[in-house]
Coordinates of C-alpha atoms in Angstrom, one line a residue:
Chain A
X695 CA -36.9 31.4 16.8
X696 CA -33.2 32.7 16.1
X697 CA -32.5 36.5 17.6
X698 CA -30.9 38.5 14.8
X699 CA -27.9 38.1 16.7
X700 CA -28.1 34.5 16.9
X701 CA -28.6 35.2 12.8
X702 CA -24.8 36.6 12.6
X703 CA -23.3 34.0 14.0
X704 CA -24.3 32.1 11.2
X705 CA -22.3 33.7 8.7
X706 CA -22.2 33.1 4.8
X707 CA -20.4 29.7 5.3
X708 CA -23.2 27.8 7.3
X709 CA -26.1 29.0 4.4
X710 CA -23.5 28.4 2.0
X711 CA -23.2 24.9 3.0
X712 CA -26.6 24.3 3.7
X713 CA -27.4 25.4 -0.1
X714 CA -25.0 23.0 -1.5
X715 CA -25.8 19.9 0.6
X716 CA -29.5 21.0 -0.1
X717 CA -30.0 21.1 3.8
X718 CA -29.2 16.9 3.7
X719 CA -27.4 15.1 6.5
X720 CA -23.9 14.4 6.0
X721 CA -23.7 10.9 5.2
X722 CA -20.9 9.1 8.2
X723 CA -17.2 8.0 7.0
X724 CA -17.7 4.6 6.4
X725 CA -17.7 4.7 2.7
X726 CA -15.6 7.4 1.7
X727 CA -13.3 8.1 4.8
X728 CA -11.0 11.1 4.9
X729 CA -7.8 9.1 3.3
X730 CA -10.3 7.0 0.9
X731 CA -9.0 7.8 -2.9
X732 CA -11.4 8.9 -5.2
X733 CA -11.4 9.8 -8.9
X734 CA -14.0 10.1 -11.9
X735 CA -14.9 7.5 -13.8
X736 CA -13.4 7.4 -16.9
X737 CA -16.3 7.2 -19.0
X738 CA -18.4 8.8 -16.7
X739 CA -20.2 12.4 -17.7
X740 CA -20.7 15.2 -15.4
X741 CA -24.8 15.6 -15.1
X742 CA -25.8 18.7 -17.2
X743 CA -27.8 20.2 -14.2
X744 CA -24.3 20.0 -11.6
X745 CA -23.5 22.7 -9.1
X746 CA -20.4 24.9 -9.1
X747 CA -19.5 22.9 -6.6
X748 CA -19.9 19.6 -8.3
X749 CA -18.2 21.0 -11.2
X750 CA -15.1 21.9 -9.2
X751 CA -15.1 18.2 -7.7
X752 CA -15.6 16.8 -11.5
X753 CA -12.6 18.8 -12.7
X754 CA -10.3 18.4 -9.5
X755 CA -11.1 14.7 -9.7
X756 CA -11.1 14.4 -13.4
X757 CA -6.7 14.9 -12.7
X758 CA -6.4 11.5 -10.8
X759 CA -6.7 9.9 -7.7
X760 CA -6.9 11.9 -4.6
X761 CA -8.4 11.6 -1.0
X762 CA -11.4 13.0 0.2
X763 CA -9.6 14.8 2.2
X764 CA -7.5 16.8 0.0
X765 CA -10.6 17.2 -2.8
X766 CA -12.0 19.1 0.6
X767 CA -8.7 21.0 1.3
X768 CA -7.9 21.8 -2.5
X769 CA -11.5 22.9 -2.7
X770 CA -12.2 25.0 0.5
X771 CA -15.2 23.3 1.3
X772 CA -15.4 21.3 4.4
X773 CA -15.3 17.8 4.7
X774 CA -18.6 16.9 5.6
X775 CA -20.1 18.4 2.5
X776 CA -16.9 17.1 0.2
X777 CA -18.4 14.1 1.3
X778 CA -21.9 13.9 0.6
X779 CA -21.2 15.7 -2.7
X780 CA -18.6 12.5 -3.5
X781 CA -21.3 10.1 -2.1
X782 CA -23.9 11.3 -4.5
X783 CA -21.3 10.9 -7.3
X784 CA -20.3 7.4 -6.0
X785 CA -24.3 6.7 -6.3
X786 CA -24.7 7.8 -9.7
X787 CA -21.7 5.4 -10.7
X788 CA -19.7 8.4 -12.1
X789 CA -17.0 8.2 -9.1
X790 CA -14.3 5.5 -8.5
X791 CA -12.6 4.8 -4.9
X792 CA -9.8 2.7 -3.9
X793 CA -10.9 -0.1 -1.1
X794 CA -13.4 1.1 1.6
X795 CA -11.5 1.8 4.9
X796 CA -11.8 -0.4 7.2
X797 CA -12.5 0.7 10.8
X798 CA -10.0 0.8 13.9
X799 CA -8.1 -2.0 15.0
X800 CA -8.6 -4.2 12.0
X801 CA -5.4 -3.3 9.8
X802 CA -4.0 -6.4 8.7
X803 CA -0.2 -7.3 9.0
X804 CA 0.3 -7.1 5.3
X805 CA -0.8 -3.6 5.0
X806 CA 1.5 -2.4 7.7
X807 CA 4.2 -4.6 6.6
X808 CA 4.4 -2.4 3.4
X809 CA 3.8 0.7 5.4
X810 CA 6.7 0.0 8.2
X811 CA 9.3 -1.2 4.7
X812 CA 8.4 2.2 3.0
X813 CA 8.9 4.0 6.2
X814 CA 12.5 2.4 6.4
X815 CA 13.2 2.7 2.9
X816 CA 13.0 6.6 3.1
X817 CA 15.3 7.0 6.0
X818 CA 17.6 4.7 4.5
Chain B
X709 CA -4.9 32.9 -19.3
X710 CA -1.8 32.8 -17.7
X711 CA -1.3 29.1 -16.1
X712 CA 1.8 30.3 -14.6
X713 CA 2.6 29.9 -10.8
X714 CA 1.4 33.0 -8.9
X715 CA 3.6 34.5 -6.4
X716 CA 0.1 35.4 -4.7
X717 CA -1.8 31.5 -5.5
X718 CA -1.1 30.3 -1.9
X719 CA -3.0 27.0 -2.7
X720 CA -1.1 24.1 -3.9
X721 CA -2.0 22.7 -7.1
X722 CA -3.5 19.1 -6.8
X723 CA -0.8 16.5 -6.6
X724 CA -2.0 13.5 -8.0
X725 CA -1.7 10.0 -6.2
X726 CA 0.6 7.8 -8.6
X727 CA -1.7 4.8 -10.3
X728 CA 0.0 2.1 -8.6
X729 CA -1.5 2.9 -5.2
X730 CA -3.9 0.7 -4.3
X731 CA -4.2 1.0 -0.5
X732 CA -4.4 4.0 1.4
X733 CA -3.6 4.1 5.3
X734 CA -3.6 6.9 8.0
X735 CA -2.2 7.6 10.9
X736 CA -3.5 10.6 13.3
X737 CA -0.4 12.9 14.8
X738 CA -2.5 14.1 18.2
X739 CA -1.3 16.2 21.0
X740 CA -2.1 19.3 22.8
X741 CA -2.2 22.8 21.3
X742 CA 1.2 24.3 20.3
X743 CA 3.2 20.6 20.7
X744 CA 4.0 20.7 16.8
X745 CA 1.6 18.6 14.6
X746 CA 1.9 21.0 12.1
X747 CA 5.5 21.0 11.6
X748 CA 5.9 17.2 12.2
X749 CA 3.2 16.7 9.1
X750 CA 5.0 19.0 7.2
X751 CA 8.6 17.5 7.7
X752 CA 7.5 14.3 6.4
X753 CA 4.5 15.0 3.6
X754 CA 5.9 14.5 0.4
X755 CA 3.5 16.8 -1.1
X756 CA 2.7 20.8 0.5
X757 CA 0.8 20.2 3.7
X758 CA -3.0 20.5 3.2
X759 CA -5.5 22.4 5.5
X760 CA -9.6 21.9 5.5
X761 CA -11.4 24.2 7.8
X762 CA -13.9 22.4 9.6
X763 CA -16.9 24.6 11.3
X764 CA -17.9 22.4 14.1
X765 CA -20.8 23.6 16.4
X766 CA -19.5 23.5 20.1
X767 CA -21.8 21.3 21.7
X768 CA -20.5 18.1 20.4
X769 CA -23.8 16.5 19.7
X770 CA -25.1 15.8 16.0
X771 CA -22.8 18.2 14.5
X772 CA -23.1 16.8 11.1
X773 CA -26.5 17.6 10.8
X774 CA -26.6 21.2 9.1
X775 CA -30.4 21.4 10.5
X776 CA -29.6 20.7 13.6
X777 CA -28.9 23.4 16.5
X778 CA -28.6 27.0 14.8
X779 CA -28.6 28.5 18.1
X780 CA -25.0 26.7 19.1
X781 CA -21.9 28.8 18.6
X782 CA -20.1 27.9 16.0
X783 CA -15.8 27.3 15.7
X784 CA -13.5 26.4 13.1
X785 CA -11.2 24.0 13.8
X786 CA -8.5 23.5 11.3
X787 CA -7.3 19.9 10.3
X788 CA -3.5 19.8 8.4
X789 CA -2.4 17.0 6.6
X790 CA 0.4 15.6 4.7
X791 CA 0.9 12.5 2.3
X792 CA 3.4 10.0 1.9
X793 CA 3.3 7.3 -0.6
X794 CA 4.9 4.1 0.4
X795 CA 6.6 1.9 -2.5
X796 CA 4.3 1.2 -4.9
X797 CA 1.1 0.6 -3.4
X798 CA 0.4 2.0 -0.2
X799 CA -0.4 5.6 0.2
X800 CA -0.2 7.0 4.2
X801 CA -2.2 9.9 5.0
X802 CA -0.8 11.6 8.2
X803 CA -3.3 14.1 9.6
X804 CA -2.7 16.2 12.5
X805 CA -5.6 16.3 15.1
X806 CA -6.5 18.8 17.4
X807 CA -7.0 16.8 20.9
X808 CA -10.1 18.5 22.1
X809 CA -12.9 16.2 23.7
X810 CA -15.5 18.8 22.2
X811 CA -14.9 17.9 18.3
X812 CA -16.5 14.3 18.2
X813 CA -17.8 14.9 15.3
X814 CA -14.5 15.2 13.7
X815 CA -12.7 12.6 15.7
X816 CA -15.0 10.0 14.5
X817 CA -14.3 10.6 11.1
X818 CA -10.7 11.0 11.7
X819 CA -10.6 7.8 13.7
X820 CA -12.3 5.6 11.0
X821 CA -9.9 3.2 9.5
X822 CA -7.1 4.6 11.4
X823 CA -4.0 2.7 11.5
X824 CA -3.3 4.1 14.5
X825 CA -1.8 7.7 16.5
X826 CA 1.4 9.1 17.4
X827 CA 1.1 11.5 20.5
X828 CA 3.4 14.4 20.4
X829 CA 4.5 15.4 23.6
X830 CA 6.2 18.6 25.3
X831 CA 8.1 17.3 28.0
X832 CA 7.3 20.5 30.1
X833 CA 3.6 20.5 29.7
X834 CA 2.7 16.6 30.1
X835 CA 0.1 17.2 32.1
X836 CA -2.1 18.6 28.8
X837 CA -1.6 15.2 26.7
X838 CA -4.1 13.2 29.5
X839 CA -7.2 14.7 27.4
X840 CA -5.7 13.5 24.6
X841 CA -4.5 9.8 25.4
X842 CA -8.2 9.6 27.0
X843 CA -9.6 10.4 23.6
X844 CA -7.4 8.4 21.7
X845 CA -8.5 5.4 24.3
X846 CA -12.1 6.3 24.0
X847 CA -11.7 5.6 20.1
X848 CA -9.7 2.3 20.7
X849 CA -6.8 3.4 18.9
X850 CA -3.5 2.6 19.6
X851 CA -0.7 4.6 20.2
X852 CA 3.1 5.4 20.5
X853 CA 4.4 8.4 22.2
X854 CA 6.8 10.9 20.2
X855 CA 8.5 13.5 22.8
X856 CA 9.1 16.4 20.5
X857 CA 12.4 17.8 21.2
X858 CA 11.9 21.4 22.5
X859 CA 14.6 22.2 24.8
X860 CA 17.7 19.6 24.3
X861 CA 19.5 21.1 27.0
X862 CA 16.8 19.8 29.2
X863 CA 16.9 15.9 29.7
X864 CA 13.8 14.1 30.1
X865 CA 14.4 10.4 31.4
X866 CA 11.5 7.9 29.6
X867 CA 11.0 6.4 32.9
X868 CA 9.5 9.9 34.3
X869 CA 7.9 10.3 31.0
X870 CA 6.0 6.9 31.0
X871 CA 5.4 7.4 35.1
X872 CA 3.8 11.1 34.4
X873 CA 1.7 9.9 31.5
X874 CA 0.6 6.7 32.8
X875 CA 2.1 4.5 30.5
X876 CA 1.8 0.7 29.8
X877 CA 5.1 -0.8 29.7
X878 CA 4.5 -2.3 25.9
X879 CA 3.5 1.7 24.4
X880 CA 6.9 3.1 22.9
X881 CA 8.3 5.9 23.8
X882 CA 10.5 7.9 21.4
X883 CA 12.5 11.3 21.0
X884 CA 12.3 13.4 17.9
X885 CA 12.4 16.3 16.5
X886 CA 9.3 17.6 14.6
X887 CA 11.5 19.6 12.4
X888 CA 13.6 17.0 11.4
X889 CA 12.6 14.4 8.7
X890 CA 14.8 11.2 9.4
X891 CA 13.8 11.2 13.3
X892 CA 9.7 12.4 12.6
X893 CA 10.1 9.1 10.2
X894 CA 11.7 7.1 13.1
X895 CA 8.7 7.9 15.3
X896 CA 6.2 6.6 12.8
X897 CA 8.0 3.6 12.6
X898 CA 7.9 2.4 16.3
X899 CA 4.2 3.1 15.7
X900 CA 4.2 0.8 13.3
X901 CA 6.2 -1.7 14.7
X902 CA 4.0 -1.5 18.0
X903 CA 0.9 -1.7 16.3
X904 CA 2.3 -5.2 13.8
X905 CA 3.3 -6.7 17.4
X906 CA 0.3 -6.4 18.5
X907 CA -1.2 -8.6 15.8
X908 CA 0.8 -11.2 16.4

């Protein structure tokens, strides 16, 4: 049992969060990472029953590509949650990403070939 | 209403990665608290620096799960970011990491797909980037070493610099200054150039 003390702690944010996700668990990074780019699908439509939250995501993402990290960032909401909210999205076929990431260690030469000639080309 | 600009609107409207981006990279900026991350990601992001406030329970275990642990104290930890796009295709993400053991949770997720870290280091407080290179070895990521340029009277020879941090002989070691765009770039780039050598 939580002390009403123990109750404080937990301010508006944590219940918050836990509405939105609908007390899920966070799905991990390995589909939508924090630099994966997402944006709605073109013909997609937002479902008629969406959260706020959802809403936001639908008209932030409706702009454009973005990462998940800066949907999270542009709409306050921590990662973890951006994420699952994305995921269900990416589930119901009514989000686009860019490639998965791949994990550590695995970046291929052509990728940071491209990365280490824009990195030259802005310092001239 | 009025779409105008508000002197008051603090957060930066969405800008929009161009279409013909089709790869998007990262690269964490690490070091201890105070070193700089902040500034380095903002002297190179093309677009405003971004901020996500992360509320991370302080035991480290299962963080993700919302259920889990109400009876942990909760902190905030604060992730800020930056953008860069890359010729035509490639998008880098440069996000700057606090380097405490505590935050797995976050860690994991920054480390996933990686390209790779750049430590920033205060030559005067060297001692507090061991945590840091531990974590960054515990994730298998590789790594170059940026010694941020707080007191240029103050010489600080790379050979006491690798010695102090431990150093193999192959990790670069570079000087810039966070501040400063054309030598924060030059420390990405031996980064870079480290981490292509080493798939060769």
């Amino acid at each position: 049992m939580t002390t009403p003390d123990e109750e404080a702690r937990f301010t508006s944010d944590f219940v918050r969060n836990h509405v939105i996700t609908g007390g899920r668990r966070l799905p991990s990074a390995e589909t939508l990472s924090l630099h994966t780019l997402v944006t709605v699908a073109p013909q997609g439509e937002i479902p008629p029953a969406a959260s706020p939250e959802v809403r936001a995501i639908w008209k932030l993402c409706g702009g454009g590509y973005l990462a998940v990290a800066e949907v999270a960032a542009h709409l306050g909401l921590p990662v973890g949650v951006t994420r699952l909210l994305l995921t269900d999205l990416l589930e119901q076929g009514l989000l686009l990403h860019r490639e998965a990431p791949r994990p550590a260690k695995s970046a291929d030469r052509q990728t940071l070939l491209k990365v280490l000639h824009g990195l030259e080309a802005l310092i001239g | 209403m009025d779409s105008k600009p508000s002197l008051v609107d603090t957060k930066p409207k969405p800008i929009y990665v161009s279409e013909t981006v089709r790869t998007s990279t990262k690269i964490l900026v690490v070091g201890h608290f105070a070193v700089g991350k902040t500034t380095y990601v903002g002297s190179l992001s093309e677009i405003p620096p971004l901020r996500t406030e992360e509320k991370m329970t302080q035991a480290s275990v299962h963080v993700d799960d919302l259920r889990g642990a109400p009876d942990k104290v909760t902190t905030t930890v604060a992730l800020d970011f930056g953008r860069l796009t890359l010729g035509d295709e490639v998008v880098l993400y440069l996000f700057g990491t606090p380097g405490q053991q505590r935050f797995m949770q976050l860690w994991e997720d920054m480390a996933y797909g990686a390209l790779g870290a750049l430590i920033l280091v205060d030559p005067s407080r060297l001692i507090e980037t061991f945590p840091v290179i531990e974590l960054l070895e515990q994730y298998g990521l590789e790594y170059a070493v940026a010694v941020n340029n707080f007191h240029p009277e103050q010489q600080y020879d790379e050979d006491e610099i690798r010695e102090a941090l431990d150093l193999l002989p192959t990790t670069p070691v570079v000087y810039c200054d966070a501040r400063d765009r054309a030598t924060s770039a030059k420390a990405v780039i031996a980064l870079v150039e480290h981490l292509l050598a080493l798939t060769e």
